[in-house]
XYZ file of C-alpha atoms in Angstrom:
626
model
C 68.889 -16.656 13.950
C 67.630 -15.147 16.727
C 67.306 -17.995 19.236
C 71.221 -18.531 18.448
C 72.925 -18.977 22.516
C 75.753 -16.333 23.124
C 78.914 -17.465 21.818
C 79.833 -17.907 25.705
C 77.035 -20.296 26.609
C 78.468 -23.923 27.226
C 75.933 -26.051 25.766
C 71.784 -25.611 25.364
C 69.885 -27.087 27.850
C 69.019 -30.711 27.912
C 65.541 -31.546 26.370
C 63.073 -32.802 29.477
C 61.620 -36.048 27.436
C 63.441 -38.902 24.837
C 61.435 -39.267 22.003
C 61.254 -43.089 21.350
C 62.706 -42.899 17.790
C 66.248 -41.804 19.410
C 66.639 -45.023 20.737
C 67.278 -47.426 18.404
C 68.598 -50.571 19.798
C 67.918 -52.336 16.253
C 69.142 -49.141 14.067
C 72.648 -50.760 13.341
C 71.696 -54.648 13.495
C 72.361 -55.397 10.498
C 75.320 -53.024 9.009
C 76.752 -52.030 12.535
C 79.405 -53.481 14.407
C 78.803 -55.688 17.656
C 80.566 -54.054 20.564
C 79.359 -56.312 22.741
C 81.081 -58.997 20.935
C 84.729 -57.734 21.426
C 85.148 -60.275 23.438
C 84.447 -63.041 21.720
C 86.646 -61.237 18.555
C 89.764 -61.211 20.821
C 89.360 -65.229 21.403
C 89.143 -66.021 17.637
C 91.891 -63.556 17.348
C 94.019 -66.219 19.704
C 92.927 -69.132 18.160
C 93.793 -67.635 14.746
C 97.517 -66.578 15.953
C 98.058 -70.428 17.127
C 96.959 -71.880 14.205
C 99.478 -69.283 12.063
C 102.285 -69.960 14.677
C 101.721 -73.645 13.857
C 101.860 -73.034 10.263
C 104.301 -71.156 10.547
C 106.309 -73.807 11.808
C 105.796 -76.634 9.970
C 108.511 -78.820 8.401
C 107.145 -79.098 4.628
C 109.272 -76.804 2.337
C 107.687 -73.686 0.938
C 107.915 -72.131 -2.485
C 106.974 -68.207 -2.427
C 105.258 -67.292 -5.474
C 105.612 -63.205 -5.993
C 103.291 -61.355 -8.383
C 104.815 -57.736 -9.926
C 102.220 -55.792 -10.113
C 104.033 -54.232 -13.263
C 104.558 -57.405 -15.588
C 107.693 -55.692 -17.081
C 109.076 -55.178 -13.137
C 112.547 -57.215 -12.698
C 112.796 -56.564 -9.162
C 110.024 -57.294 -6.484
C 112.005 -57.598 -2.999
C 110.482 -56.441 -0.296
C 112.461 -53.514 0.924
C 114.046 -54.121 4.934
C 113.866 -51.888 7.798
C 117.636 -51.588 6.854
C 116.670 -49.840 3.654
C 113.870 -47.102 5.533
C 114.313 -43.508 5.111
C 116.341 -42.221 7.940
C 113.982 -39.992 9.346
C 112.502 -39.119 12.725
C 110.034 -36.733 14.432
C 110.631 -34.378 17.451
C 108.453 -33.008 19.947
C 108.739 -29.169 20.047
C 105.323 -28.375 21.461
C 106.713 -26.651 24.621
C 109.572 -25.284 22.672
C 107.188 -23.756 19.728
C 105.335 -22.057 22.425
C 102.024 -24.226 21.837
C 100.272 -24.014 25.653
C 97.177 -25.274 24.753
C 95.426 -28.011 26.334
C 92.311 -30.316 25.320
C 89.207 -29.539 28.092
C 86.558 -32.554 27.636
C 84.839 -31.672 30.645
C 85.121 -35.358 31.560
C 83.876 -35.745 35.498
C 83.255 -39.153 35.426
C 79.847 -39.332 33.712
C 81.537 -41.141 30.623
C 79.236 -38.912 28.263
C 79.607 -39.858 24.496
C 81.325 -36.176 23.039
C 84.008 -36.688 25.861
C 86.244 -38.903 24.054
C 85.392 -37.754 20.301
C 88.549 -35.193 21.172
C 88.932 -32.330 18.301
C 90.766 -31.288 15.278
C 93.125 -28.248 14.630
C 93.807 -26.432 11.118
C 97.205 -25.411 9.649
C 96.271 -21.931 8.032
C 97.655 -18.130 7.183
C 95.194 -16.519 9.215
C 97.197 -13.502 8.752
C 98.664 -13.555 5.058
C 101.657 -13.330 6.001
C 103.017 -16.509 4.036
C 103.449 -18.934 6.815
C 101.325 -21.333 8.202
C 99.490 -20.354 11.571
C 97.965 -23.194 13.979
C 94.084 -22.832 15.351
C 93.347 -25.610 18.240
C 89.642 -26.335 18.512
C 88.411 -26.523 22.029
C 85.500 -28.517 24.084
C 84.287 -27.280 27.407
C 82.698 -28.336 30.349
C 78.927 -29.386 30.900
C 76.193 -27.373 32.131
C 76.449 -27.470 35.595
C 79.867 -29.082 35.997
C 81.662 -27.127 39.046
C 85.144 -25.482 38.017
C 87.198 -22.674 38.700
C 88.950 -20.013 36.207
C 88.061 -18.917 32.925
C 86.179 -20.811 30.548
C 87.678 -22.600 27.804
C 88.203 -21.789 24.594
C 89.760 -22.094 20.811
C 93.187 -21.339 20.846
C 94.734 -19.517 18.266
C 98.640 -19.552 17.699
C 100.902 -16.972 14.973
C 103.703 -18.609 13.244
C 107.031 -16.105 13.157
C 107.910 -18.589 9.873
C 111.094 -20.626 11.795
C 108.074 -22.356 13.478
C 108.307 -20.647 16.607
C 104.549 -19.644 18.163
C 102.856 -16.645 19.727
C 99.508 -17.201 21.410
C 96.723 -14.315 20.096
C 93.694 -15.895 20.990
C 92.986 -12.873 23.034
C 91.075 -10.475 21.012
C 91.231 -12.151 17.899
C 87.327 -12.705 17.725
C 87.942 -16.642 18.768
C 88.365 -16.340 22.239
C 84.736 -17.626 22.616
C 83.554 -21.134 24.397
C 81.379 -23.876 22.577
C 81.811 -27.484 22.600
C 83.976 -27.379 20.155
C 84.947 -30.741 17.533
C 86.060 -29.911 14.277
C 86.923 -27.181 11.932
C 87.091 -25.809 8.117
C 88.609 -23.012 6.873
C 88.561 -21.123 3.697
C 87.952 -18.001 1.753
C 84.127 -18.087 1.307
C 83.870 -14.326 0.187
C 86.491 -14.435 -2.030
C 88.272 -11.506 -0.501
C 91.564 -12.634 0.296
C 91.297 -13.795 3.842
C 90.789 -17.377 5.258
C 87.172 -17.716 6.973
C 87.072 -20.297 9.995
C 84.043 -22.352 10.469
C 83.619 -24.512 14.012
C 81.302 -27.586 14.267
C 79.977 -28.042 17.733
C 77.799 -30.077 19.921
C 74.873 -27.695 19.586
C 75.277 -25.015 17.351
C 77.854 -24.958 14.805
C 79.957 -21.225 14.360
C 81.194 -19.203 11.212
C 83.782 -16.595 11.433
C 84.577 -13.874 8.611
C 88.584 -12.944 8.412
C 88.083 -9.195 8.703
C 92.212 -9.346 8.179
C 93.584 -10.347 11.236
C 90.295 -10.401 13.393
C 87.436 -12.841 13.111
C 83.733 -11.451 13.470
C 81.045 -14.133 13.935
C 78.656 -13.985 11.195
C 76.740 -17.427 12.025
C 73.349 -15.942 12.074
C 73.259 -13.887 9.281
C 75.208 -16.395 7.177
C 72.404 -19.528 8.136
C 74.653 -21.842 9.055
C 74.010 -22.162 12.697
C 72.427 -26.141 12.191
C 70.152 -27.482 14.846
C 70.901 -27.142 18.506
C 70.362 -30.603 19.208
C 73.044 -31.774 16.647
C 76.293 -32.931 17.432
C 78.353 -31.516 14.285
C 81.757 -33.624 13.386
C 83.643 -32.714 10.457
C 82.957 -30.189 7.873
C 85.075 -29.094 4.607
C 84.692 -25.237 2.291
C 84.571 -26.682 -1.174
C 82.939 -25.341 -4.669
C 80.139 -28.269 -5.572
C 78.752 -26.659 -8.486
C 81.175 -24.926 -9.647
C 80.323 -21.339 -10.110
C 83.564 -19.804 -8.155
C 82.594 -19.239 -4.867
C 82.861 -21.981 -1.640
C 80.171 -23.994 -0.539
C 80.196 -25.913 2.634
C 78.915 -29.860 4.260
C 79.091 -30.383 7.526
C 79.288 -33.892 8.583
C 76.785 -34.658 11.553
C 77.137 -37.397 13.971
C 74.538 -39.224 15.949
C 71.212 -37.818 17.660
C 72.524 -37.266 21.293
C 72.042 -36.068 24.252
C 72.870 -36.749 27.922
C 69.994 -38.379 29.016
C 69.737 -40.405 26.343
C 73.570 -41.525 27.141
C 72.474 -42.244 30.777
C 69.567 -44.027 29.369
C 71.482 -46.637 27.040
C 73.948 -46.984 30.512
C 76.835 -48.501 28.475
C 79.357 -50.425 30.487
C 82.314 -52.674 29.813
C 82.592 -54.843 32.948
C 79.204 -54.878 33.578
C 78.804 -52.718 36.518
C 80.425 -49.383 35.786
C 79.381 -47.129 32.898
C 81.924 -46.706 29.874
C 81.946 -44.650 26.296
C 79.143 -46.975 24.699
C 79.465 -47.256 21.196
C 77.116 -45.100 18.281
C 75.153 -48.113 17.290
C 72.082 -47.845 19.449
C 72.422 -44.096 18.896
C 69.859 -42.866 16.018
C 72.067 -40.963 12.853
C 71.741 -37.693 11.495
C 71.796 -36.286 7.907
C 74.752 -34.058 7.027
C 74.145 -30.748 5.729
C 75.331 -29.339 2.191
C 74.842 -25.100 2.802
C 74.977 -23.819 -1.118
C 77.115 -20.447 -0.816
C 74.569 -17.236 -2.217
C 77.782 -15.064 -3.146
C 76.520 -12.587 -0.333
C 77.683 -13.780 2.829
C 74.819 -15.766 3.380
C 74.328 -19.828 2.801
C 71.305 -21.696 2.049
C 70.390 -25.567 2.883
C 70.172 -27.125 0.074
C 70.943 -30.870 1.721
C 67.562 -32.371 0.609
C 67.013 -31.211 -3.158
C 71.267 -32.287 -3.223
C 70.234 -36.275 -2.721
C 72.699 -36.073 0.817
C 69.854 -36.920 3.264
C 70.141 -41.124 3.166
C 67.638 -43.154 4.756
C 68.064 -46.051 6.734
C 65.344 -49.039 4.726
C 64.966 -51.105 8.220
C 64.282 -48.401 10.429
C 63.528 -45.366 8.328
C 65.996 -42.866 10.714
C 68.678 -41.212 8.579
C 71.649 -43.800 7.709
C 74.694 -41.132 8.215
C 76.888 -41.339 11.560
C 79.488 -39.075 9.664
C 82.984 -38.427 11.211
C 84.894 -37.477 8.547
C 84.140 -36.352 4.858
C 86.793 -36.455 1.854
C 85.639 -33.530 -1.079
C 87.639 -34.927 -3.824
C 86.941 -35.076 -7.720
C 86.806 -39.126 -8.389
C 85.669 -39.757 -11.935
C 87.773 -36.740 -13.202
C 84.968 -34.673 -14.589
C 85.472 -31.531 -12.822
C 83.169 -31.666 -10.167
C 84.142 -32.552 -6.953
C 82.733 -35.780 -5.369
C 82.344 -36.187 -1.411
C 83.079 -39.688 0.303
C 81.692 -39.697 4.132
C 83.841 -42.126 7.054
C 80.035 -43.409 8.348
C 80.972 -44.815 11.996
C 79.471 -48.371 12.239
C 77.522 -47.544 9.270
C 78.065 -48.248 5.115
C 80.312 -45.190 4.215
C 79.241 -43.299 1.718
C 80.135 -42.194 -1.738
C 78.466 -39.384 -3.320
C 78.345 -38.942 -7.152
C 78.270 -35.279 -8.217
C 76.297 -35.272 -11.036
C 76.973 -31.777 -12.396
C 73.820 -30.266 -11.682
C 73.866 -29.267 -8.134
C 72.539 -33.003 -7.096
C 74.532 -36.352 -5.901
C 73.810 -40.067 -6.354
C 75.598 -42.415 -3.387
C 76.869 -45.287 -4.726
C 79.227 -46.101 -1.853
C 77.904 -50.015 -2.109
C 78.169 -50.092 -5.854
C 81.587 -48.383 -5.708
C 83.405 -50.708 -3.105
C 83.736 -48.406 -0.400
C 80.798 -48.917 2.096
C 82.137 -52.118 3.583
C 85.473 -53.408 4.590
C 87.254 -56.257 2.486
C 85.042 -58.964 4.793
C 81.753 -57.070 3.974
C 81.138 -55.385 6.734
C 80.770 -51.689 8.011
C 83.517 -50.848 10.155
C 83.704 -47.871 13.066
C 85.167 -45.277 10.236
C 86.862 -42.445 11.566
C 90.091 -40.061 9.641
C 89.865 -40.269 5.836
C 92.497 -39.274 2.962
C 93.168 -39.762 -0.529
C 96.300 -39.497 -3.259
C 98.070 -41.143 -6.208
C 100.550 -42.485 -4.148
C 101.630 -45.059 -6.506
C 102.057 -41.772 -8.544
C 99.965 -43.157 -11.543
C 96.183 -42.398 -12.525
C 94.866 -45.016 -9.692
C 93.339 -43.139 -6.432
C 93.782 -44.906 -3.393
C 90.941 -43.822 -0.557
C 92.204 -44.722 3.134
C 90.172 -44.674 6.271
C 91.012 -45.311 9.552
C 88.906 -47.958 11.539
C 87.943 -49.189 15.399
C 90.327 -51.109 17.422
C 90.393 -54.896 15.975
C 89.539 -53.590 12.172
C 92.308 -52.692 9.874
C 92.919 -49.324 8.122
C 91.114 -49.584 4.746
C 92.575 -48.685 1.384
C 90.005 -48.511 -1.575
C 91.889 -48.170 -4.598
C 90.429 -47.066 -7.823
C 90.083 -50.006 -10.569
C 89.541 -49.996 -14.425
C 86.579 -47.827 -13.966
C 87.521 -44.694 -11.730
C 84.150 -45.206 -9.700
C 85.237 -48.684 -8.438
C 87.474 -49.638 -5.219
C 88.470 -52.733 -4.200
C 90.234 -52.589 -0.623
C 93.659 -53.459 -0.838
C 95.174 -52.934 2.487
C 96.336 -56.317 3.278
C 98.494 -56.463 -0.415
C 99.563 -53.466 0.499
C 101.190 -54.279 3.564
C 99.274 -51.837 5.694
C 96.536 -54.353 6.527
C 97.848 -56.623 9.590
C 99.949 -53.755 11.358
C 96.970 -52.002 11.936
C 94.525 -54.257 13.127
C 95.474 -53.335 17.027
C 95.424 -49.667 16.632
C 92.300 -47.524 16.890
C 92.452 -44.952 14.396
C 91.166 -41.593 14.290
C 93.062 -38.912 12.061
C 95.023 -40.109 9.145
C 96.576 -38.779 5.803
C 98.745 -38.943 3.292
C 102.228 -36.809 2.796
C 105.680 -37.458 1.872
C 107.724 -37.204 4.406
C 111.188 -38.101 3.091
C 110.526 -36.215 0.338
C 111.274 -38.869 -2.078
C 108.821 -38.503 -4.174
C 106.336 -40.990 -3.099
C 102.871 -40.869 -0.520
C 103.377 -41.996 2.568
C 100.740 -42.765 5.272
C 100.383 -41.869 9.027
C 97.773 -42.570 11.444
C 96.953 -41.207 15.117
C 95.795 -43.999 17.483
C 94.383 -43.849 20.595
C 91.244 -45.677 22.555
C 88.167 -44.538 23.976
C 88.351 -46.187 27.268
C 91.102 -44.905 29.794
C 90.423 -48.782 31.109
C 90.358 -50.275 28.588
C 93.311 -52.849 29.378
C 91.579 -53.964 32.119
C 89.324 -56.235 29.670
C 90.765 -56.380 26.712
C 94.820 -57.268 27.228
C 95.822 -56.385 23.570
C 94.451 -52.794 23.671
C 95.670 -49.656 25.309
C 94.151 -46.288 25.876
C 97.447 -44.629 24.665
C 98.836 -45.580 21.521
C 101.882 -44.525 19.482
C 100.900 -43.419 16.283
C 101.747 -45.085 13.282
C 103.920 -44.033 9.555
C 104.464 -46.361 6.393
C 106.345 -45.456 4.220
C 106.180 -45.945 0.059
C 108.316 -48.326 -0.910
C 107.408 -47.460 -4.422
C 105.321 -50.323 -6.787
C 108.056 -52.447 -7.658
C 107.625 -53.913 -4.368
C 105.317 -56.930 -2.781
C 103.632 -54.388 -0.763
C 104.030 -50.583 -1.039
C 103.576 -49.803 2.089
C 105.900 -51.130 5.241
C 105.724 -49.968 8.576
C 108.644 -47.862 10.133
C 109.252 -49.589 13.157
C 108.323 -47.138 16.462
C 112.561 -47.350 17.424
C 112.599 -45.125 14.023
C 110.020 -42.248 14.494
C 111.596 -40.264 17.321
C 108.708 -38.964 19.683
C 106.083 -39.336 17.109
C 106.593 -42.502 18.426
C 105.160 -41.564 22.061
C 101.763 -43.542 23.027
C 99.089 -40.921 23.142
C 95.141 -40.341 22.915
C 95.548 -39.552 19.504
C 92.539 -38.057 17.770
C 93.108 -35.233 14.841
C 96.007 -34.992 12.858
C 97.426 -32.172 10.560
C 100.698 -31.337 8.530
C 102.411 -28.329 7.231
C 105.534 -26.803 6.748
C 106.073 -24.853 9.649
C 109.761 -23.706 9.658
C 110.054 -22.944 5.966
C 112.436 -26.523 4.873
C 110.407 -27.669 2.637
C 109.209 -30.664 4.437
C 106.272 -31.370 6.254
C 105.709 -31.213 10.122
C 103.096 -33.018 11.812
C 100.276 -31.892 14.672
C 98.211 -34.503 16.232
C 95.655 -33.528 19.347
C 94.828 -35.506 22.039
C 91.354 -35.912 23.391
C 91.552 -33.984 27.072
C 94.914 -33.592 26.989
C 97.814 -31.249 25.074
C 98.611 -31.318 21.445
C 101.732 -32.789 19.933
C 103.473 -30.636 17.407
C 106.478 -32.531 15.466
C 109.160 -31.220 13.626
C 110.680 -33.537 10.596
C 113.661 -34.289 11.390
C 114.658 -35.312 8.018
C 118.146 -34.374 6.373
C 118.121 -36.787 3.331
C 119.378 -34.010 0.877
C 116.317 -34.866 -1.290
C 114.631 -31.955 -2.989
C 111.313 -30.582 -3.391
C 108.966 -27.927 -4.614
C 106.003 -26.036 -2.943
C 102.943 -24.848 -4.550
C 100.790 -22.065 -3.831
C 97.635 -21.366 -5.829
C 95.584 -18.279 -5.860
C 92.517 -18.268 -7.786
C 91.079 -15.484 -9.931
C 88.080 -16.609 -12.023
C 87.581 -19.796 -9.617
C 87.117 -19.774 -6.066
C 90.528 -17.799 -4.293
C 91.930 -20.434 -2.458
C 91.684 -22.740 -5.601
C 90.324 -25.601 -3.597
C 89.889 -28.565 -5.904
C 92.340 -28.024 -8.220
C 94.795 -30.155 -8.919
C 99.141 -30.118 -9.059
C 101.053 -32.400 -11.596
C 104.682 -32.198 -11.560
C 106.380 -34.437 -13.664
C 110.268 -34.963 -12.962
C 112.765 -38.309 -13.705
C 109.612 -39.214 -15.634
C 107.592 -39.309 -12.963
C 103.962 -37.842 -12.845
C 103.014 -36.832 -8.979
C 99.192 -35.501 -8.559
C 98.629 -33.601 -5.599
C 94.838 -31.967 -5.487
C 94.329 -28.612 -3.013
C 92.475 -29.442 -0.362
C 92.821 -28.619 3.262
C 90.025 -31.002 4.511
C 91.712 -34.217 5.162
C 92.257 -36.574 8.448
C 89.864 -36.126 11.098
C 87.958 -32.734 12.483
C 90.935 -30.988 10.933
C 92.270 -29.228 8.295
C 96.284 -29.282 6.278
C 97.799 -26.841 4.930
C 96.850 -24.821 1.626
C 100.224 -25.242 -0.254
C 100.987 -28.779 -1.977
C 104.230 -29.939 -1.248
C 106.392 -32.407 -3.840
C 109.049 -34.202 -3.018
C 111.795 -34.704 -5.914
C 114.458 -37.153 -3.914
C 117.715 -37.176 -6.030
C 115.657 -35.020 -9.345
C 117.778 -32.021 -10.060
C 114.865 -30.141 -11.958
C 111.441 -30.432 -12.790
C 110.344 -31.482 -16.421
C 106.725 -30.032 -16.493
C 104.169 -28.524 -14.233
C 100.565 -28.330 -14.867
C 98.128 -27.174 -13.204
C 94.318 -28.215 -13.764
C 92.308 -25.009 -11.695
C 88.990 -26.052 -10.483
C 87.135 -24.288 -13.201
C 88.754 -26.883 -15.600
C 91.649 -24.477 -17.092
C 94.706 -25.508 -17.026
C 98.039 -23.802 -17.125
C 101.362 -24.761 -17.198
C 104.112 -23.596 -15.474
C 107.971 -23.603 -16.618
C 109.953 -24.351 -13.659
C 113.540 -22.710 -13.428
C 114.436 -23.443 -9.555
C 113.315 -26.157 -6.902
C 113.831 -25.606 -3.064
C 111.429 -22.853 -3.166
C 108.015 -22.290 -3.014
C 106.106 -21.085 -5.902
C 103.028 -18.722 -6.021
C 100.869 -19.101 -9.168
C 97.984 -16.880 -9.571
C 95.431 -18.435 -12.145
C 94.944 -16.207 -15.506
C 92.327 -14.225 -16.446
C 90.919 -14.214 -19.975
């Protein structure tokens, strides 16, 4: 592409006029959310607390009636905070050597992008079996005054105790966009993970030469359009013929006039972060992989371009996108966070096209029926049984949601309330989130990064808080009332710490077999956190590398079966929000000695299974050929 801007060039110049059709004031009337009814929410909020304080208090005796959810279950208590996992979090981001910090090029404008923040991907950049750290930068606006350097990515080597060495210098990423999320994986299938950027403006690819990254966007054709505002974006094989494909998840038709235009504000005088409904959406993009370093756009004859009936303007204001395989028929599926929109849920149907039956399948609208302001997104058996629970983090005043498979695999019904991680997160505004087990007993836990838009946000609405601590439940297992309880802040160490939290990412940084946590912060300095945990449980680690499927055998799936106990685990680094996790699947074992079977289902549909003579360790499994 040869009108592609230098890989040092901010951001492409601001178009002169606003076409009409990219304001539309009515676009989310009927499926968005009302932001200029928060008000009004936090009153019937009040009222509601009073009236459960009153019945809370009333003299009448009460008789609790608990439903197992296994009719053979003999106990159903729910567990205490005396009975959580001793665990806790600490901050070693100075320690680890991480220097990087978050530029938004915030000047007081309050321009949309500013307070989207950006992701970061745990990956081994270098092969050298640990897992390395990229940071995804913004940058400051055309015409902004600054001194020193410009911004840029910052990319960090891992020595393997989880110590850090800063090589962005010379490594090929030490270029400037306005930068928001990232995907990585081995698109050429030669043995080294490929970095893709998404951007406001043009989106960036990067080829692994082994070690240094060349940037191949225009010859690969994956540049999108230069007035799109890319979000998230995953490497995943849709049709199944070995090699990676790639969707990039695009947010809302923007630009800074048209921000100054809609002139947001929250007291009524000064302008704020306005919300995306009066903002038009955009489609995402599906890029089929050729096999020859190049991509094509295959995003209309693939069904992924969704129309909005009432206005006619694409439907999609994407944030995050899930790749997972949903109906168990070997091709991966794709659920999209939509932002004050339906999400989406997009059936693969085998033949290079999707259907979206998000509606149909329970997971366009929240429990109440409504579209909520959909941000992070994970999935996992964490009830380690065939059900597949879909989470997605929501706006400030709307609970996490968690869509969990019923009798048909292509239907959800949100149980976050029965859960027990519906009311604890009503406050919270939630960006990244995934699932991982942190105690390493065996079960999926959840964690969430929190943190508002508005630095001021106080000022008008008492309950909420720019910075906000983030957020872990922990699996109780399903012999309880609710899976999920909350680990109360006192518990989490400096994970604990209010923050602008924004992407999240895990990985096992030091080599201990459990999982360490990244979250960034939107203009400001990451938070890397070591687990702390020293339960004695055990665990395993599993590394795939495919041979007839694609290399990084994303999409397979991991059973491990031990105390009788099936755990599913499916490889796939695109998870949470702009970011990416680790390649290796980690299990848990708790008190399990040994594992009784391990199977693993590659994304080509062969399986293989493993015998497994030591635990503590990581294994590397290379899938067989003929």
């Amino acid at each position: 592409m040869t009108d592609r801007p230098s890989d040092t060039e901010p951001l492409p110049a601001e178009p002169d006029l606003i076409p009409e059709e990219e304001l539309v004031p009515e676009d989310d009337a009927i499926i968005g959310r009302a932001f200029r009814w928060s008000a009004v929410v936090i009153v019937l909020i009040v009222a509601f607390v009073g009236l459960a304080v009153l019945w809370a208090n009333r003299t009448e005796p009460v008789v609790e009636v608990v439903i197992a959810k296994d009719p053979g279950a003999i106990e159903n208590l729910q567990p205490t905070i005396e009975t959580l996992p001793d665990v806790s979090f600490k901050d070693i981001t100075v320690e680890a050597g991480i220097d990087f910090v978050h530029t938004n090029g915030a000047r007081g404008d309050k321009l949309l992008p500013e307070t989207m923040g950006s992701g970061a991907a745990f990956f081994d950049y270098d092969g050298d079996g640990d897992q390395d750290l990229l940071l995804i930068n913004s940058t400051h606006w055309p015409g902004a005054e600054y001194t020193g350097p410009l911004p840029t990515m910052a990319l960090y080597r891992n020595d393997g105790r989880g110590a850090f060495s800063n090589v962005t210098s010379g490594s090929g990423l030490d270029v400037t966009a306005y930068g928001m999320g990232v995907a990585v994986g081995d698109y050429d299938n030669d043995g080294h993970v490929d970095v893709f950027i998404t951007a406001v403006g043009f989106n960036h690819l990067y080829h692994n030469l082994g070690g240094y990254f060349q940037d191949v966007t225009a010859q690969a054709g994956v540049a999108g359009g230069e007035t799109q505002w890319g979000s998230s974006a995953s490497f995943f094989d849709y049709d199944n013929d070995g090699d990676l494909d790639l969707f990039v998840a695009n947010y809302v038709r923007w630009s800074k006039e048209i921000d100054f235009k809609l002139n947001f504000t929250l007291n009524g005088t000064d302008r704020a972060y306005g919300p995306p409904t009066n903002y038009r959406g955009e489609y995402p993009t599906l890029y089929r992989n050729n096999g020859d370093g190049t991509f094509t756009d295959v995003s209309a004859e693939a069904g992924i371009q969704i129309d909005n009936p009432a206005t006619g303007l694409p439907v999609a204001k994407a944030l995050a996108i899930l790749p997972v395989d949903i109906d168990g028929d070997g091709f991966i599926d794709l659920v999209v966070a939509n932002d004050t929109v339906p999400n989406f849920l997009f059936r693969n149907n085998t033949d290079g096209t999707f259907q979206e039956i998000g509606a149909r399948g329970g997971v366009a609208f929240s429990s109440a029926g409504k579209a909520t302001g959909a941000m992070g997104i994970d999935a996992g058996h964490y009830r380690n049984d065939r059900d597949l629970a879909i989470s997605i983090g929501n706006f400030a005043n709307e609970m996490t949601s968690l869509y969990v498979s019923q009798r048909e695999a292509l239907q959800f019904a949100d149980q976050a309330i029965g859960e027990g991680i519906g009311s604890p997160t009503r406050l919270g505004l939630t960006f990244g989130l995934f699932f991982f087990d942190y105690d390493l007993d065996g079960r999926l836990d959840l964690l969430q990064a929190n943190g508002h838009l508005e630095d001021e946000i106080n000022t008008v609405q008492p309950s909420q808080h720019y910075r906000q601590p983030a957020q872990v439940f922990w699996n109780a297992g399903p012999q309880t009332r609710s899976c999920f309880v909350e680990v109360p802040t006192s518990q989490l160490g400096d994970l604990s710490t209010p923050i602008v939290g924004r992407g999240a990412a895990y990985a096992d940084i030091d080599g201990d077999g459990d999982l360490d946590v990244l979250l960034t912060q939107a203009g400001g300095p990451p938070m890397l956190l070591r687990n702390e945990q020293d339960l004695g449980h055990h665990w395993l680690r599993v590394k795939l590398i495919g041979r007839t499927c694609n290399r990084d055998a994303i999409g397979a799936w991991v059973e491990l079966t031990a105390a009788g106990v099936t755990q599913r685990r499916q490889v796939m680094p695109t998870r949470s929000y702009l970011s990416q996790v680790e390649l290796p699947v980690t299990f848990g074992l708790g008190d399990a000695t040994e594992v009784d079977s391990l199977r693993i289902i590659w994304p080509d549909q062969t399986t293989q299974e493993i015998a497994v003579d030591q635990i503590d360790t990581m294994l590397v499994i290379e899938q067989p050929v003929g």
